[in-house]
Short mmCIF file of C-alpha atoms and ligand atoms in Angstrom, two decimals:
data_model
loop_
_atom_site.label_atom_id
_atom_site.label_comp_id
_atom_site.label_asym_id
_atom_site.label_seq_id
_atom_site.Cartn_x
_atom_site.Cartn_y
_atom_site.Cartn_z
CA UNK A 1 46.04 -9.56 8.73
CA UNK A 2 47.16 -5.58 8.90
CA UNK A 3 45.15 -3.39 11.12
CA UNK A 4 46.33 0.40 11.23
CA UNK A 5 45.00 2.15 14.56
CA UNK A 6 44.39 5.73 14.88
CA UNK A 7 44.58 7.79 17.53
CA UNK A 8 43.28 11.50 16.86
CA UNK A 9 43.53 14.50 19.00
CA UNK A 10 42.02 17.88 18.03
CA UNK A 11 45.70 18.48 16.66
CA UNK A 12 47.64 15.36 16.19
CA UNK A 13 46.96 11.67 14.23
CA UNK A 14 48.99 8.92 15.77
CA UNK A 15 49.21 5.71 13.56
CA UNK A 16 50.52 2.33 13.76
CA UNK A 17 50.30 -0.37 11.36
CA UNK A 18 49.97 -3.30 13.30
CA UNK A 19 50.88 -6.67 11.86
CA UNK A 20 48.24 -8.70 13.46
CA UNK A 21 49.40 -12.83 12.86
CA UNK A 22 52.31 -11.85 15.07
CA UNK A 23 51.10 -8.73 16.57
CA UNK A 24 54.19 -6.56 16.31
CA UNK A 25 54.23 -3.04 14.84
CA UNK A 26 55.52 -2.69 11.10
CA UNK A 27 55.12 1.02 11.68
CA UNK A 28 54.27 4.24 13.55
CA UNK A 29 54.23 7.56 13.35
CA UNK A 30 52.43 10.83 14.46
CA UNK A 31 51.19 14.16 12.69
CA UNK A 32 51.34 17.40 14.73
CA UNK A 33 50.18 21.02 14.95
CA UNK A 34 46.72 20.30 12.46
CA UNK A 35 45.00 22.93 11.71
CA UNK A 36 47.89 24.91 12.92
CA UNK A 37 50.85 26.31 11.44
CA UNK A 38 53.84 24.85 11.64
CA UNK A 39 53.06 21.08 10.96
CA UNK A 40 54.87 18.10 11.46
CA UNK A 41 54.94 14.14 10.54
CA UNK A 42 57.34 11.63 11.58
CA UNK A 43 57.63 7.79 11.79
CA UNK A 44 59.67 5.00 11.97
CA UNK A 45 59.42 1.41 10.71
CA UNK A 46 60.22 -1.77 12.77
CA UNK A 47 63.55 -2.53 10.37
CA UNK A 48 64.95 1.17 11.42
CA UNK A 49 63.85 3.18 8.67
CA UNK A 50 62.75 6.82 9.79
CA UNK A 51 61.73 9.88 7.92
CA UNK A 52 60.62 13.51 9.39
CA UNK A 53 58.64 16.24 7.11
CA UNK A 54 57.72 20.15 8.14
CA UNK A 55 54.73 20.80 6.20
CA UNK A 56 51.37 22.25 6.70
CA UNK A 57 48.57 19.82 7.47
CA UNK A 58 45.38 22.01 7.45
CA UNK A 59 42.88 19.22 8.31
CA UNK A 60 43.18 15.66 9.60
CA UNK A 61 42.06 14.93 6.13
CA UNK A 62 45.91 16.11 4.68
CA UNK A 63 47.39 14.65 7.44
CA UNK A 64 45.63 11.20 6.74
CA UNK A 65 46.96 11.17 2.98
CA UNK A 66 50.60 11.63 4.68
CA UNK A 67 50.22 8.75 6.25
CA UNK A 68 49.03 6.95 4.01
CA UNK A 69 51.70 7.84 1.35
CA UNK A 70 54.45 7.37 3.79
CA UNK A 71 53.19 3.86 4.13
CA UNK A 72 52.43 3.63 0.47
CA UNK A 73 56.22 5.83 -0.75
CA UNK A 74 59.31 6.45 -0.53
CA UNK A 75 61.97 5.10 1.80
CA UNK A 76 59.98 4.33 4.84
CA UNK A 77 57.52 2.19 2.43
CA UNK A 78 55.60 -1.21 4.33
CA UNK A 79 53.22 -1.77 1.88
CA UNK A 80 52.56 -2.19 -2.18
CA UNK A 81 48.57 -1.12 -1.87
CA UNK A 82 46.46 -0.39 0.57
CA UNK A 83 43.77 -3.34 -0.08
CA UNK A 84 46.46 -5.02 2.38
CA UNK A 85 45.39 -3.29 5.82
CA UNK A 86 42.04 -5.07 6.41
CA UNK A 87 40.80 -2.57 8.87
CA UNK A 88 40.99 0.59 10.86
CA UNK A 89 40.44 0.56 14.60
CA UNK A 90 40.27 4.17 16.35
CA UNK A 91 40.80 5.72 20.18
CA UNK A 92 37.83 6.92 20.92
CA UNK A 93 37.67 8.65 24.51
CA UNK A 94 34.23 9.53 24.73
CA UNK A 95 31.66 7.24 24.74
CA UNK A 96 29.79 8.12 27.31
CA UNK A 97 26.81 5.10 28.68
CA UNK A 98 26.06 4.44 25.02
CA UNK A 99 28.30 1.83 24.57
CA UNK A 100 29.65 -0.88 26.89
CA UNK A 101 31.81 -1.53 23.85
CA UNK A 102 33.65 -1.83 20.98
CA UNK A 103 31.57 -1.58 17.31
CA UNK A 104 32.21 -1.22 13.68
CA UNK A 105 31.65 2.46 12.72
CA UNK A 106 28.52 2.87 11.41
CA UNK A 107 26.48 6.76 10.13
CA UNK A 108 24.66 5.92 13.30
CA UNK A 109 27.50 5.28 15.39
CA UNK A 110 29.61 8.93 14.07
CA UNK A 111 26.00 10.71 15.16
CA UNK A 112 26.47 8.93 18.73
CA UNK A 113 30.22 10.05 18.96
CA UNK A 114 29.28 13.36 17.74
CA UNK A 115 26.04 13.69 20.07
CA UNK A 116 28.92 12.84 22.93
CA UNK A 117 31.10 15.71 21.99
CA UNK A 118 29.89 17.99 24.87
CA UNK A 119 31.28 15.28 27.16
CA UNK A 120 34.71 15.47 25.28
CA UNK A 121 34.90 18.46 23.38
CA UNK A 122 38.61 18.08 22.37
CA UNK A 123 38.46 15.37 21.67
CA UNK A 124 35.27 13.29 19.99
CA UNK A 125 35.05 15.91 17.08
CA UNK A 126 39.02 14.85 16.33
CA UNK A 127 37.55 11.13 16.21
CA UNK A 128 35.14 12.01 14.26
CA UNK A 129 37.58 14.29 11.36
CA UNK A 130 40.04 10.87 11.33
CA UNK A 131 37.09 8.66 10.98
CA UNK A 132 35.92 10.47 8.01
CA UNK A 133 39.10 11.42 6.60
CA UNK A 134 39.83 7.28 6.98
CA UNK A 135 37.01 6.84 4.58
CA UNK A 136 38.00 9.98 2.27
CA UNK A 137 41.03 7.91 1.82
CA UNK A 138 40.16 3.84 2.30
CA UNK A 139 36.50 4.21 0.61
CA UNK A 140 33.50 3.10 2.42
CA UNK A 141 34.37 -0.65 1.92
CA UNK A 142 36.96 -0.46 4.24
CA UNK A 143 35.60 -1.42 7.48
CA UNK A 144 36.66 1.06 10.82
CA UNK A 145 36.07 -0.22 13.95
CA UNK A 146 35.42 2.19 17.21
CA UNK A 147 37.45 1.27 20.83
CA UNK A 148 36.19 4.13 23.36
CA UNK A 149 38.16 4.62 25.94
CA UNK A 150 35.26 4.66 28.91
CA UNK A 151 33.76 1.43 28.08
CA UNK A 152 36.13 -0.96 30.34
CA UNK A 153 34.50 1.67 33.01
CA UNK A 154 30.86 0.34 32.20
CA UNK A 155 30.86 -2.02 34.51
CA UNK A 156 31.02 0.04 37.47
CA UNK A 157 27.89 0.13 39.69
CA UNK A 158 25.42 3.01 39.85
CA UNK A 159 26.54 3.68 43.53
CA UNK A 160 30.17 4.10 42.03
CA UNK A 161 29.66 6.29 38.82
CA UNK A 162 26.64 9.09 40.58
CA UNK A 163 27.04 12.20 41.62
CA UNK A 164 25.52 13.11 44.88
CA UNK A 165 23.41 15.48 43.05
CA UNK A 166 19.82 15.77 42.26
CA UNK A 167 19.38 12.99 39.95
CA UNK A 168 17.20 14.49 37.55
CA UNK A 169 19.86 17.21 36.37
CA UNK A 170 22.65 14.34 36.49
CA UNK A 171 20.33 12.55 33.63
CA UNK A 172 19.46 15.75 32.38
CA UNK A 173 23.47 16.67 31.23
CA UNK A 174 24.34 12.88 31.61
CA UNK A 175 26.79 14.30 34.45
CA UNK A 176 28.47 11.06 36.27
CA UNK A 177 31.78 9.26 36.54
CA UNK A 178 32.71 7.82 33.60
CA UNK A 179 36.83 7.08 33.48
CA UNK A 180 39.25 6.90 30.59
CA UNK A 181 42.08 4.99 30.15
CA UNK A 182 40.03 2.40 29.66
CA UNK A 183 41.29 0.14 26.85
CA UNK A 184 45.04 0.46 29.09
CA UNK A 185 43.50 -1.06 31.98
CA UNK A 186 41.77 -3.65 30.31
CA UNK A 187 44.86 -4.57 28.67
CA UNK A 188 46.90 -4.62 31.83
CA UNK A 189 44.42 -7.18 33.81
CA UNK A 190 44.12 -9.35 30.49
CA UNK A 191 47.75 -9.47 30.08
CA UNK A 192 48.20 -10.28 33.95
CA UNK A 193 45.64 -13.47 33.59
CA UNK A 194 47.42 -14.49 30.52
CA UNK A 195 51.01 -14.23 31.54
CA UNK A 196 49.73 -15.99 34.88
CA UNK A 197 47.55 -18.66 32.99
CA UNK A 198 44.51 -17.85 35.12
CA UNK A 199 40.88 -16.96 34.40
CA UNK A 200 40.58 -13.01 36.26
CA UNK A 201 36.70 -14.66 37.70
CA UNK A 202 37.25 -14.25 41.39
CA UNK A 203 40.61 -12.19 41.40
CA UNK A 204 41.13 -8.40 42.93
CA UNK A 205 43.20 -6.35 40.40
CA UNK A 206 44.41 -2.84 41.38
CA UNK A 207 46.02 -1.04 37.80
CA UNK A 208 47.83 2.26 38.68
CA UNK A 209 48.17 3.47 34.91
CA UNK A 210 50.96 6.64 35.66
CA UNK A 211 52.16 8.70 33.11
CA UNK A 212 51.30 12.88 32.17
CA UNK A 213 47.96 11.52 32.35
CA UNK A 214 47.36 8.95 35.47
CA UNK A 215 44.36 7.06 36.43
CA UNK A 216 44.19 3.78 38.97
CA UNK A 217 40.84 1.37 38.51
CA UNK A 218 39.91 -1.38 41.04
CA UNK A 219 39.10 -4.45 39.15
CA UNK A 220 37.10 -7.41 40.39
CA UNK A 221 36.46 -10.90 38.52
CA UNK A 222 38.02 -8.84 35.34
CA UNK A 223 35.35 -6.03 35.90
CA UNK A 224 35.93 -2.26 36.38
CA UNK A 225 34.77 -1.40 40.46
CA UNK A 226 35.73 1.75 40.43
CA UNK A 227 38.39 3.74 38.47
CA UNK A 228 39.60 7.10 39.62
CA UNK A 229 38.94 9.32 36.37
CA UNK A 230 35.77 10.42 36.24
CA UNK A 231 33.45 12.64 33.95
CA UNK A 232 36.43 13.76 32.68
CA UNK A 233 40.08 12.95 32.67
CA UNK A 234 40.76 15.79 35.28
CA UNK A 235 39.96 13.76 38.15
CA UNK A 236 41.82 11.68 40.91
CA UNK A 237 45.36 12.15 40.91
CA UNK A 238 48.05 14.88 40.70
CA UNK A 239 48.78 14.54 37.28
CA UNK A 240 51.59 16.33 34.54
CA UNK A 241 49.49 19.67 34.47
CA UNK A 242 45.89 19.04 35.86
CA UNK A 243 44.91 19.51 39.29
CA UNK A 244 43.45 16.03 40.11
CA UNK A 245 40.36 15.95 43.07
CA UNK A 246 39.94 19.38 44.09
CA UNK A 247 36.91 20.33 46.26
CA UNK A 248 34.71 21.73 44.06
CA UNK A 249 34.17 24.98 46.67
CA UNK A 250 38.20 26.12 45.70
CA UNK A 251 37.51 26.01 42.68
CA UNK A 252 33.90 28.32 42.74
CA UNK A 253 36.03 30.29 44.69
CA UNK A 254 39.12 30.78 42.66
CA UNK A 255 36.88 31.55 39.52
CA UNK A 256 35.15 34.31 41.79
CA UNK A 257 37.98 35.86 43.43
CA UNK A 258 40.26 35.46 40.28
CA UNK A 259 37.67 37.08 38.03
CA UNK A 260 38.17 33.71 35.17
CA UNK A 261 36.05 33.17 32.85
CA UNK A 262 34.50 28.87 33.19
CA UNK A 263 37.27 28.84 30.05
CA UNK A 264 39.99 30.15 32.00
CA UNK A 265 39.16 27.99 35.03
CA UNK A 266 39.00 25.22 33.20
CA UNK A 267 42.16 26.05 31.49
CA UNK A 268 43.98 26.79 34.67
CA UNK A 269 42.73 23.62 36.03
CA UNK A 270 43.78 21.43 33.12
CA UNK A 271 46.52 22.79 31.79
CA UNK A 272 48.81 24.92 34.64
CA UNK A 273 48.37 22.85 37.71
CA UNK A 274 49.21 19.26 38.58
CA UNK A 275 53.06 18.61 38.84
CA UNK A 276 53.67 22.28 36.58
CA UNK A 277 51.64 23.54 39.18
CA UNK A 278 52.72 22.83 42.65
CA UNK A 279 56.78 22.09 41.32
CA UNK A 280 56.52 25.64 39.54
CA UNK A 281 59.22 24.91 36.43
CA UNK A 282 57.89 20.84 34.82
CA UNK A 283 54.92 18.81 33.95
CA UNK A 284 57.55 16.16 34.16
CA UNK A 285 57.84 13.73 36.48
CA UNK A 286 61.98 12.93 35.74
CA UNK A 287 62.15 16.56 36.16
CA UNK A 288 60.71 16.37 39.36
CA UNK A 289 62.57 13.82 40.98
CA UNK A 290 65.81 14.90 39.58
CA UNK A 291 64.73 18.45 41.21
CA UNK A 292 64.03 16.63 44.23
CA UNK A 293 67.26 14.65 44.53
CA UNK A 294 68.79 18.15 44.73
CA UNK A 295 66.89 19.78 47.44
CA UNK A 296 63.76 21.55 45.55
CA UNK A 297 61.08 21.79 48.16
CA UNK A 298 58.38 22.25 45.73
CA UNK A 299 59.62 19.78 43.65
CA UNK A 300 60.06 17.13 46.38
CA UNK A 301 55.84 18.32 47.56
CA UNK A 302 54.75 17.86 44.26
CA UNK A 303 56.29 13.92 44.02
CA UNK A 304 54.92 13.71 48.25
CA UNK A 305 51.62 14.48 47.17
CA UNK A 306 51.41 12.03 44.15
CA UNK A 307 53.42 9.56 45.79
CA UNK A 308 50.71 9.50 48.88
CA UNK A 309 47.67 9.99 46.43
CA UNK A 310 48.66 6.32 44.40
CA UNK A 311 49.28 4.95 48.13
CA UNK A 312 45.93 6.39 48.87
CA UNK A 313 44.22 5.00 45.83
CA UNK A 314 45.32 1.66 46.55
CA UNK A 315 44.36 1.86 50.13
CA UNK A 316 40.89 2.82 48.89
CA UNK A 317 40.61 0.65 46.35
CA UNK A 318 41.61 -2.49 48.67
CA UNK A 319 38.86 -1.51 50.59
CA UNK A 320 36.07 -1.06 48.16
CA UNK A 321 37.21 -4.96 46.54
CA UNK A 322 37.56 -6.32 50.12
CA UNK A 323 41.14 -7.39 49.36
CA UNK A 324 43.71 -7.02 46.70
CA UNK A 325 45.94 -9.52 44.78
CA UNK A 326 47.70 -7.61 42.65
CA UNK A 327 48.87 -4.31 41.75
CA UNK A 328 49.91 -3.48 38.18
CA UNK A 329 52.09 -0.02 37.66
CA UNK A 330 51.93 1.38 34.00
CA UNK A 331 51.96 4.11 32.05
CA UNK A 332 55.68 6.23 31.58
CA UNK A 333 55.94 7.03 35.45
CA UNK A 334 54.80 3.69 36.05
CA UNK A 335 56.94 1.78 33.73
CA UNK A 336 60.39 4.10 33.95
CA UNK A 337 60.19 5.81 37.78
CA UNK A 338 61.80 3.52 39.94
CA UNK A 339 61.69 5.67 42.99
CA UNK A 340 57.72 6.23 42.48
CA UNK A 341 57.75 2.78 42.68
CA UNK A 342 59.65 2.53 46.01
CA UNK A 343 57.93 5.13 47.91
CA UNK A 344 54.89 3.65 47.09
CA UNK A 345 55.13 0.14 47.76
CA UNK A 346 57.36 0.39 50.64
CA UNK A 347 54.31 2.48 52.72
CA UNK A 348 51.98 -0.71 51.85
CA UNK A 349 53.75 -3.05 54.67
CA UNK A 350 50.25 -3.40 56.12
CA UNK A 351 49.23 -4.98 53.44
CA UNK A 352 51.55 -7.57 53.71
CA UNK A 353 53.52 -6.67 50.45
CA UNK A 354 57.24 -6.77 50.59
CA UNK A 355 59.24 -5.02 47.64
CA UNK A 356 61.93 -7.27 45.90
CA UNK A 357 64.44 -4.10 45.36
CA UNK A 358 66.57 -5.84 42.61
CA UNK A 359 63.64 -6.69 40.67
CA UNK A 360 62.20 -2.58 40.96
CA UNK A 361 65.13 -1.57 39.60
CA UNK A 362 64.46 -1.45 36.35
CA UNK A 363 62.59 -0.20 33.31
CA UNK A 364 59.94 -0.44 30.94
CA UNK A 365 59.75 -4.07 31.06
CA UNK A 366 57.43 -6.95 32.08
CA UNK A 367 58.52 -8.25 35.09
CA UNK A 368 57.02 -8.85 39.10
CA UNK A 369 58.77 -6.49 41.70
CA UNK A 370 57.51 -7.84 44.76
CA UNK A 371 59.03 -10.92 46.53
CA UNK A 372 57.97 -14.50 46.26
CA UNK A 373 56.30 -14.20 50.05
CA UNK A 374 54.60 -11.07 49.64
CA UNK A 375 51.12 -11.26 50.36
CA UNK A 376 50.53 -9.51 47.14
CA UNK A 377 51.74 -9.44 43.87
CA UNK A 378 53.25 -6.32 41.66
CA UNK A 379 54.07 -6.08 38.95
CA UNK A 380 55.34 -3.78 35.89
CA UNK A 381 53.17 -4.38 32.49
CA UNK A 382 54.35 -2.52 29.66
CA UNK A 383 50.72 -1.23 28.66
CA UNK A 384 49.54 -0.84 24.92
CA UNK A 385 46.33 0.51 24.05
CA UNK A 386 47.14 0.59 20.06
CA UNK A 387 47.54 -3.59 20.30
CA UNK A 388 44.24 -3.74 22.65
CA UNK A 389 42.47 -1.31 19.78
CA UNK A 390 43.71 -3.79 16.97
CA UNK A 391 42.88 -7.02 18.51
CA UNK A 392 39.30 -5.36 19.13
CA UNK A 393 39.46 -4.53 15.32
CA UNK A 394 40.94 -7.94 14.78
CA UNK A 395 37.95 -9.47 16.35
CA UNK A 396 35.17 -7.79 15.10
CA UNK A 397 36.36 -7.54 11.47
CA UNK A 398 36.42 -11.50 11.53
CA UNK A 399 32.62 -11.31 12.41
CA UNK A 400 31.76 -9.48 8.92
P1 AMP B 1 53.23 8.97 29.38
O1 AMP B 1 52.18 10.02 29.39
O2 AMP B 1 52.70 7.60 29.70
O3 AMP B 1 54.08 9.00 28.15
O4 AMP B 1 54.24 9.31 30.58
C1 AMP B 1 54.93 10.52 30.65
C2 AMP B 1 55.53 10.66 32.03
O5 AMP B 1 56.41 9.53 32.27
C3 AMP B 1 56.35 11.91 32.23
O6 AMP B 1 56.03 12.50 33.48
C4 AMP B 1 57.77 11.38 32.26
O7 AMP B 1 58.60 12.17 33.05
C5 AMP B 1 57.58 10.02 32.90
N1 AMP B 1 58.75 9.20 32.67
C6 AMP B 1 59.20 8.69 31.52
N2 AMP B 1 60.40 8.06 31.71
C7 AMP B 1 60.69 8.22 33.04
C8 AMP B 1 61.76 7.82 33.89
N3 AMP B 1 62.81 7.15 33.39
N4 AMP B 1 61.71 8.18 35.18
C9 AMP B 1 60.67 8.87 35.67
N5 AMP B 1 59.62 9.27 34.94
C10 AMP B 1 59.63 8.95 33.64
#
């Protein structure tokens, strides 16, 4: 069975074709700059064939039949028709506590995505322009499955996800915690038990997923606790460009003084702070420490401050489980920084965890960096949210 996954921003389709009786990827590839000039597609296949086109994609609609001819065409071709993908399975980000979830895309189910939109502006009206232009292209046979990225956060209890605001305008504007990164964390606690051969009832997962993006989730028995995202992907930690937790007071008073529109805010927030922010030249975190390594004070506070937020995370987070057994580092910081690594672990003697050096050093690759007596367990898990999104498919396509 074939299962392509989408993943659609408001100005870029990411695909891969996902060969799903040996799950490995037959190909990938990503459109850019929709709706925009200057557009851009580009993909690879697993046997090393690669092909890269400038040319204007007006809609996700064009950029859909790119895809589907480079697939279809040409040098990079996988496939003689497309009756062989079986299904679609999408990134959805928002879907807010309608569903707990993965379904099959149903009219009812676009309305709910689309309904969600104020929650994820960016992004849920993207879903919803690949989910049609899917069926533009595949017919309406074809069936399209939904993953959204909040509903491995479901699980969290109600003293976890509120606001400590009146409750009536919370449920008015459906205002709470709701995480992202959802369908990474799942994957890295399901991998865990199944590399380990262990059910996840009665275990204490902490899954710091780091890259430009970076959220860490307490999981207990396999279930979300807590997760530090929260009604949107701005919160928790110093991240690439956004701010992470800021009082909410600095911010009123930044807008006031600073004369910004909730837009600009909002924009400053998201987009200019974070590691750009406080570092003053990169978003990027090998930028950083490079920086660092060569004296940069700002550089060198911008890696203190996320290196003692993860710490701080896990410290929480140990708490709020009443222990820990693990701790899983993802994401491209996660995977590739070997010194965020080190700082971090090597402040969590208290908890009994040792670092086994030789092991850390190294990455993007499976493998446990703490020593056989520590009294916890890390490790590095390669995450992938576009295999988690086509076993979902996988699944729920076999119910039909
Ligand atoms: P992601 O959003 O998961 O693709 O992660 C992007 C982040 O991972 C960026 O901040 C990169 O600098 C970081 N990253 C990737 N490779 C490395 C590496 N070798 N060392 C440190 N950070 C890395």
């Amino acid at each position: 069975m074939k299962i392509l996954v989408i993943n659609c921003g408001s100005s870029s389709l990411k695909y891969q074709l996902i060969d799903m009786d040996n799950e490995s990827v037959i190909a990938k590839g990503l459109c850019e700059r929709i709706g925009i000039d200057g557009g851009h597609v580009e993909g690879k296949t697993s046997d090393g064939r690669e092909y890269d086109l400038e040319i204007n994609l007006p809609n996700h609609t064009v950029a859909f039949h790119k895809v589907k001819d480079a697939l279809l065409e040409g040098d990079c071709k996988v496939i003689d028709s497309l009756d062989e993908i079986t299904a679609i399975g999408h990134r959805v980000v928002q879907g807010g506590a309608l569903y707990n979830q993965s379904v099959i895309v149903t009219p009812e189910v676009i309305r709910d995505i689309d309904k969600l939109s104020a929650l994820a502006p960016l992004h849920n009206p993207a879903h919803i322009q690949g989910i049609n232009a899917c069926t533009e292209v595949f017919g309406n046979e074809k069936p399209q499955v939904v993953v959204f990225d909040n509903a491995f956060h479901s699980t969290m209890p109600k003293y976890v996800y509120s606001f400590a605001i009146p409750q009536e305008l919370a449920k008015k504007h459906a205002v709470r915690k709701y995480g992202a990164h959802g369908t990474s964390h799942k994957y890295l606690v399901e991998r865990y038990a199944e590399m380990k051969g262990i059910s996840l009832e009665g275990t204490k997962i902490i899954t710091c997923h780091l890259g430009n993006g970076s959220s860490i989730t307490a999981v207990k028995d396999g279930k979300c606790m807590d997760t530090s995202m929260s009604l949107t992907p701005l919160d928790g930690l110093i991240m690439g460009t956004r701010s992470g937790s800021i009082d909410a007071s600095a911010v009123t008073f930044l807008q006031e003084h600073e004369h910004w529109t909730p837009e600009e805010t909002s924009e400053f927030l998201n987009k200019k702070s974070g590691l750009l922010g406080v570092s003053g030249f990169s978003s990027d975190m090998r930028d950083n420490i490079e920086a660092r390594n060569n004296g940069d004070e700002n550089a060198k506070l911008a890696t203190d401050m996320l290196f003692y937020q993860i710490r701080k995370f896990i410290g929480a987070y140990t708490a709020a489980m009443n222990g820990v057994d693990a701790i899983i580092f993802a994401g491209g910081i996660g995977e590739n920084s070997i010194p965020t690594r080190e700082a971090v672990i090597k402040e969590l003697g208290w908890l009994g965890i040792k670092l086994n050096e030789e092991a850390n050093d190294c990455r993007g690759k499976e493998i446990k960096i703490s020593t056989d007596d520590s009294a916890v367990e890390v490790w590095v898990i390669p995450t992938n949210e576009e295999l988690a999104i086509a076993r979902d498919t996988k699944r729920l396509v076999e119910t039909l």
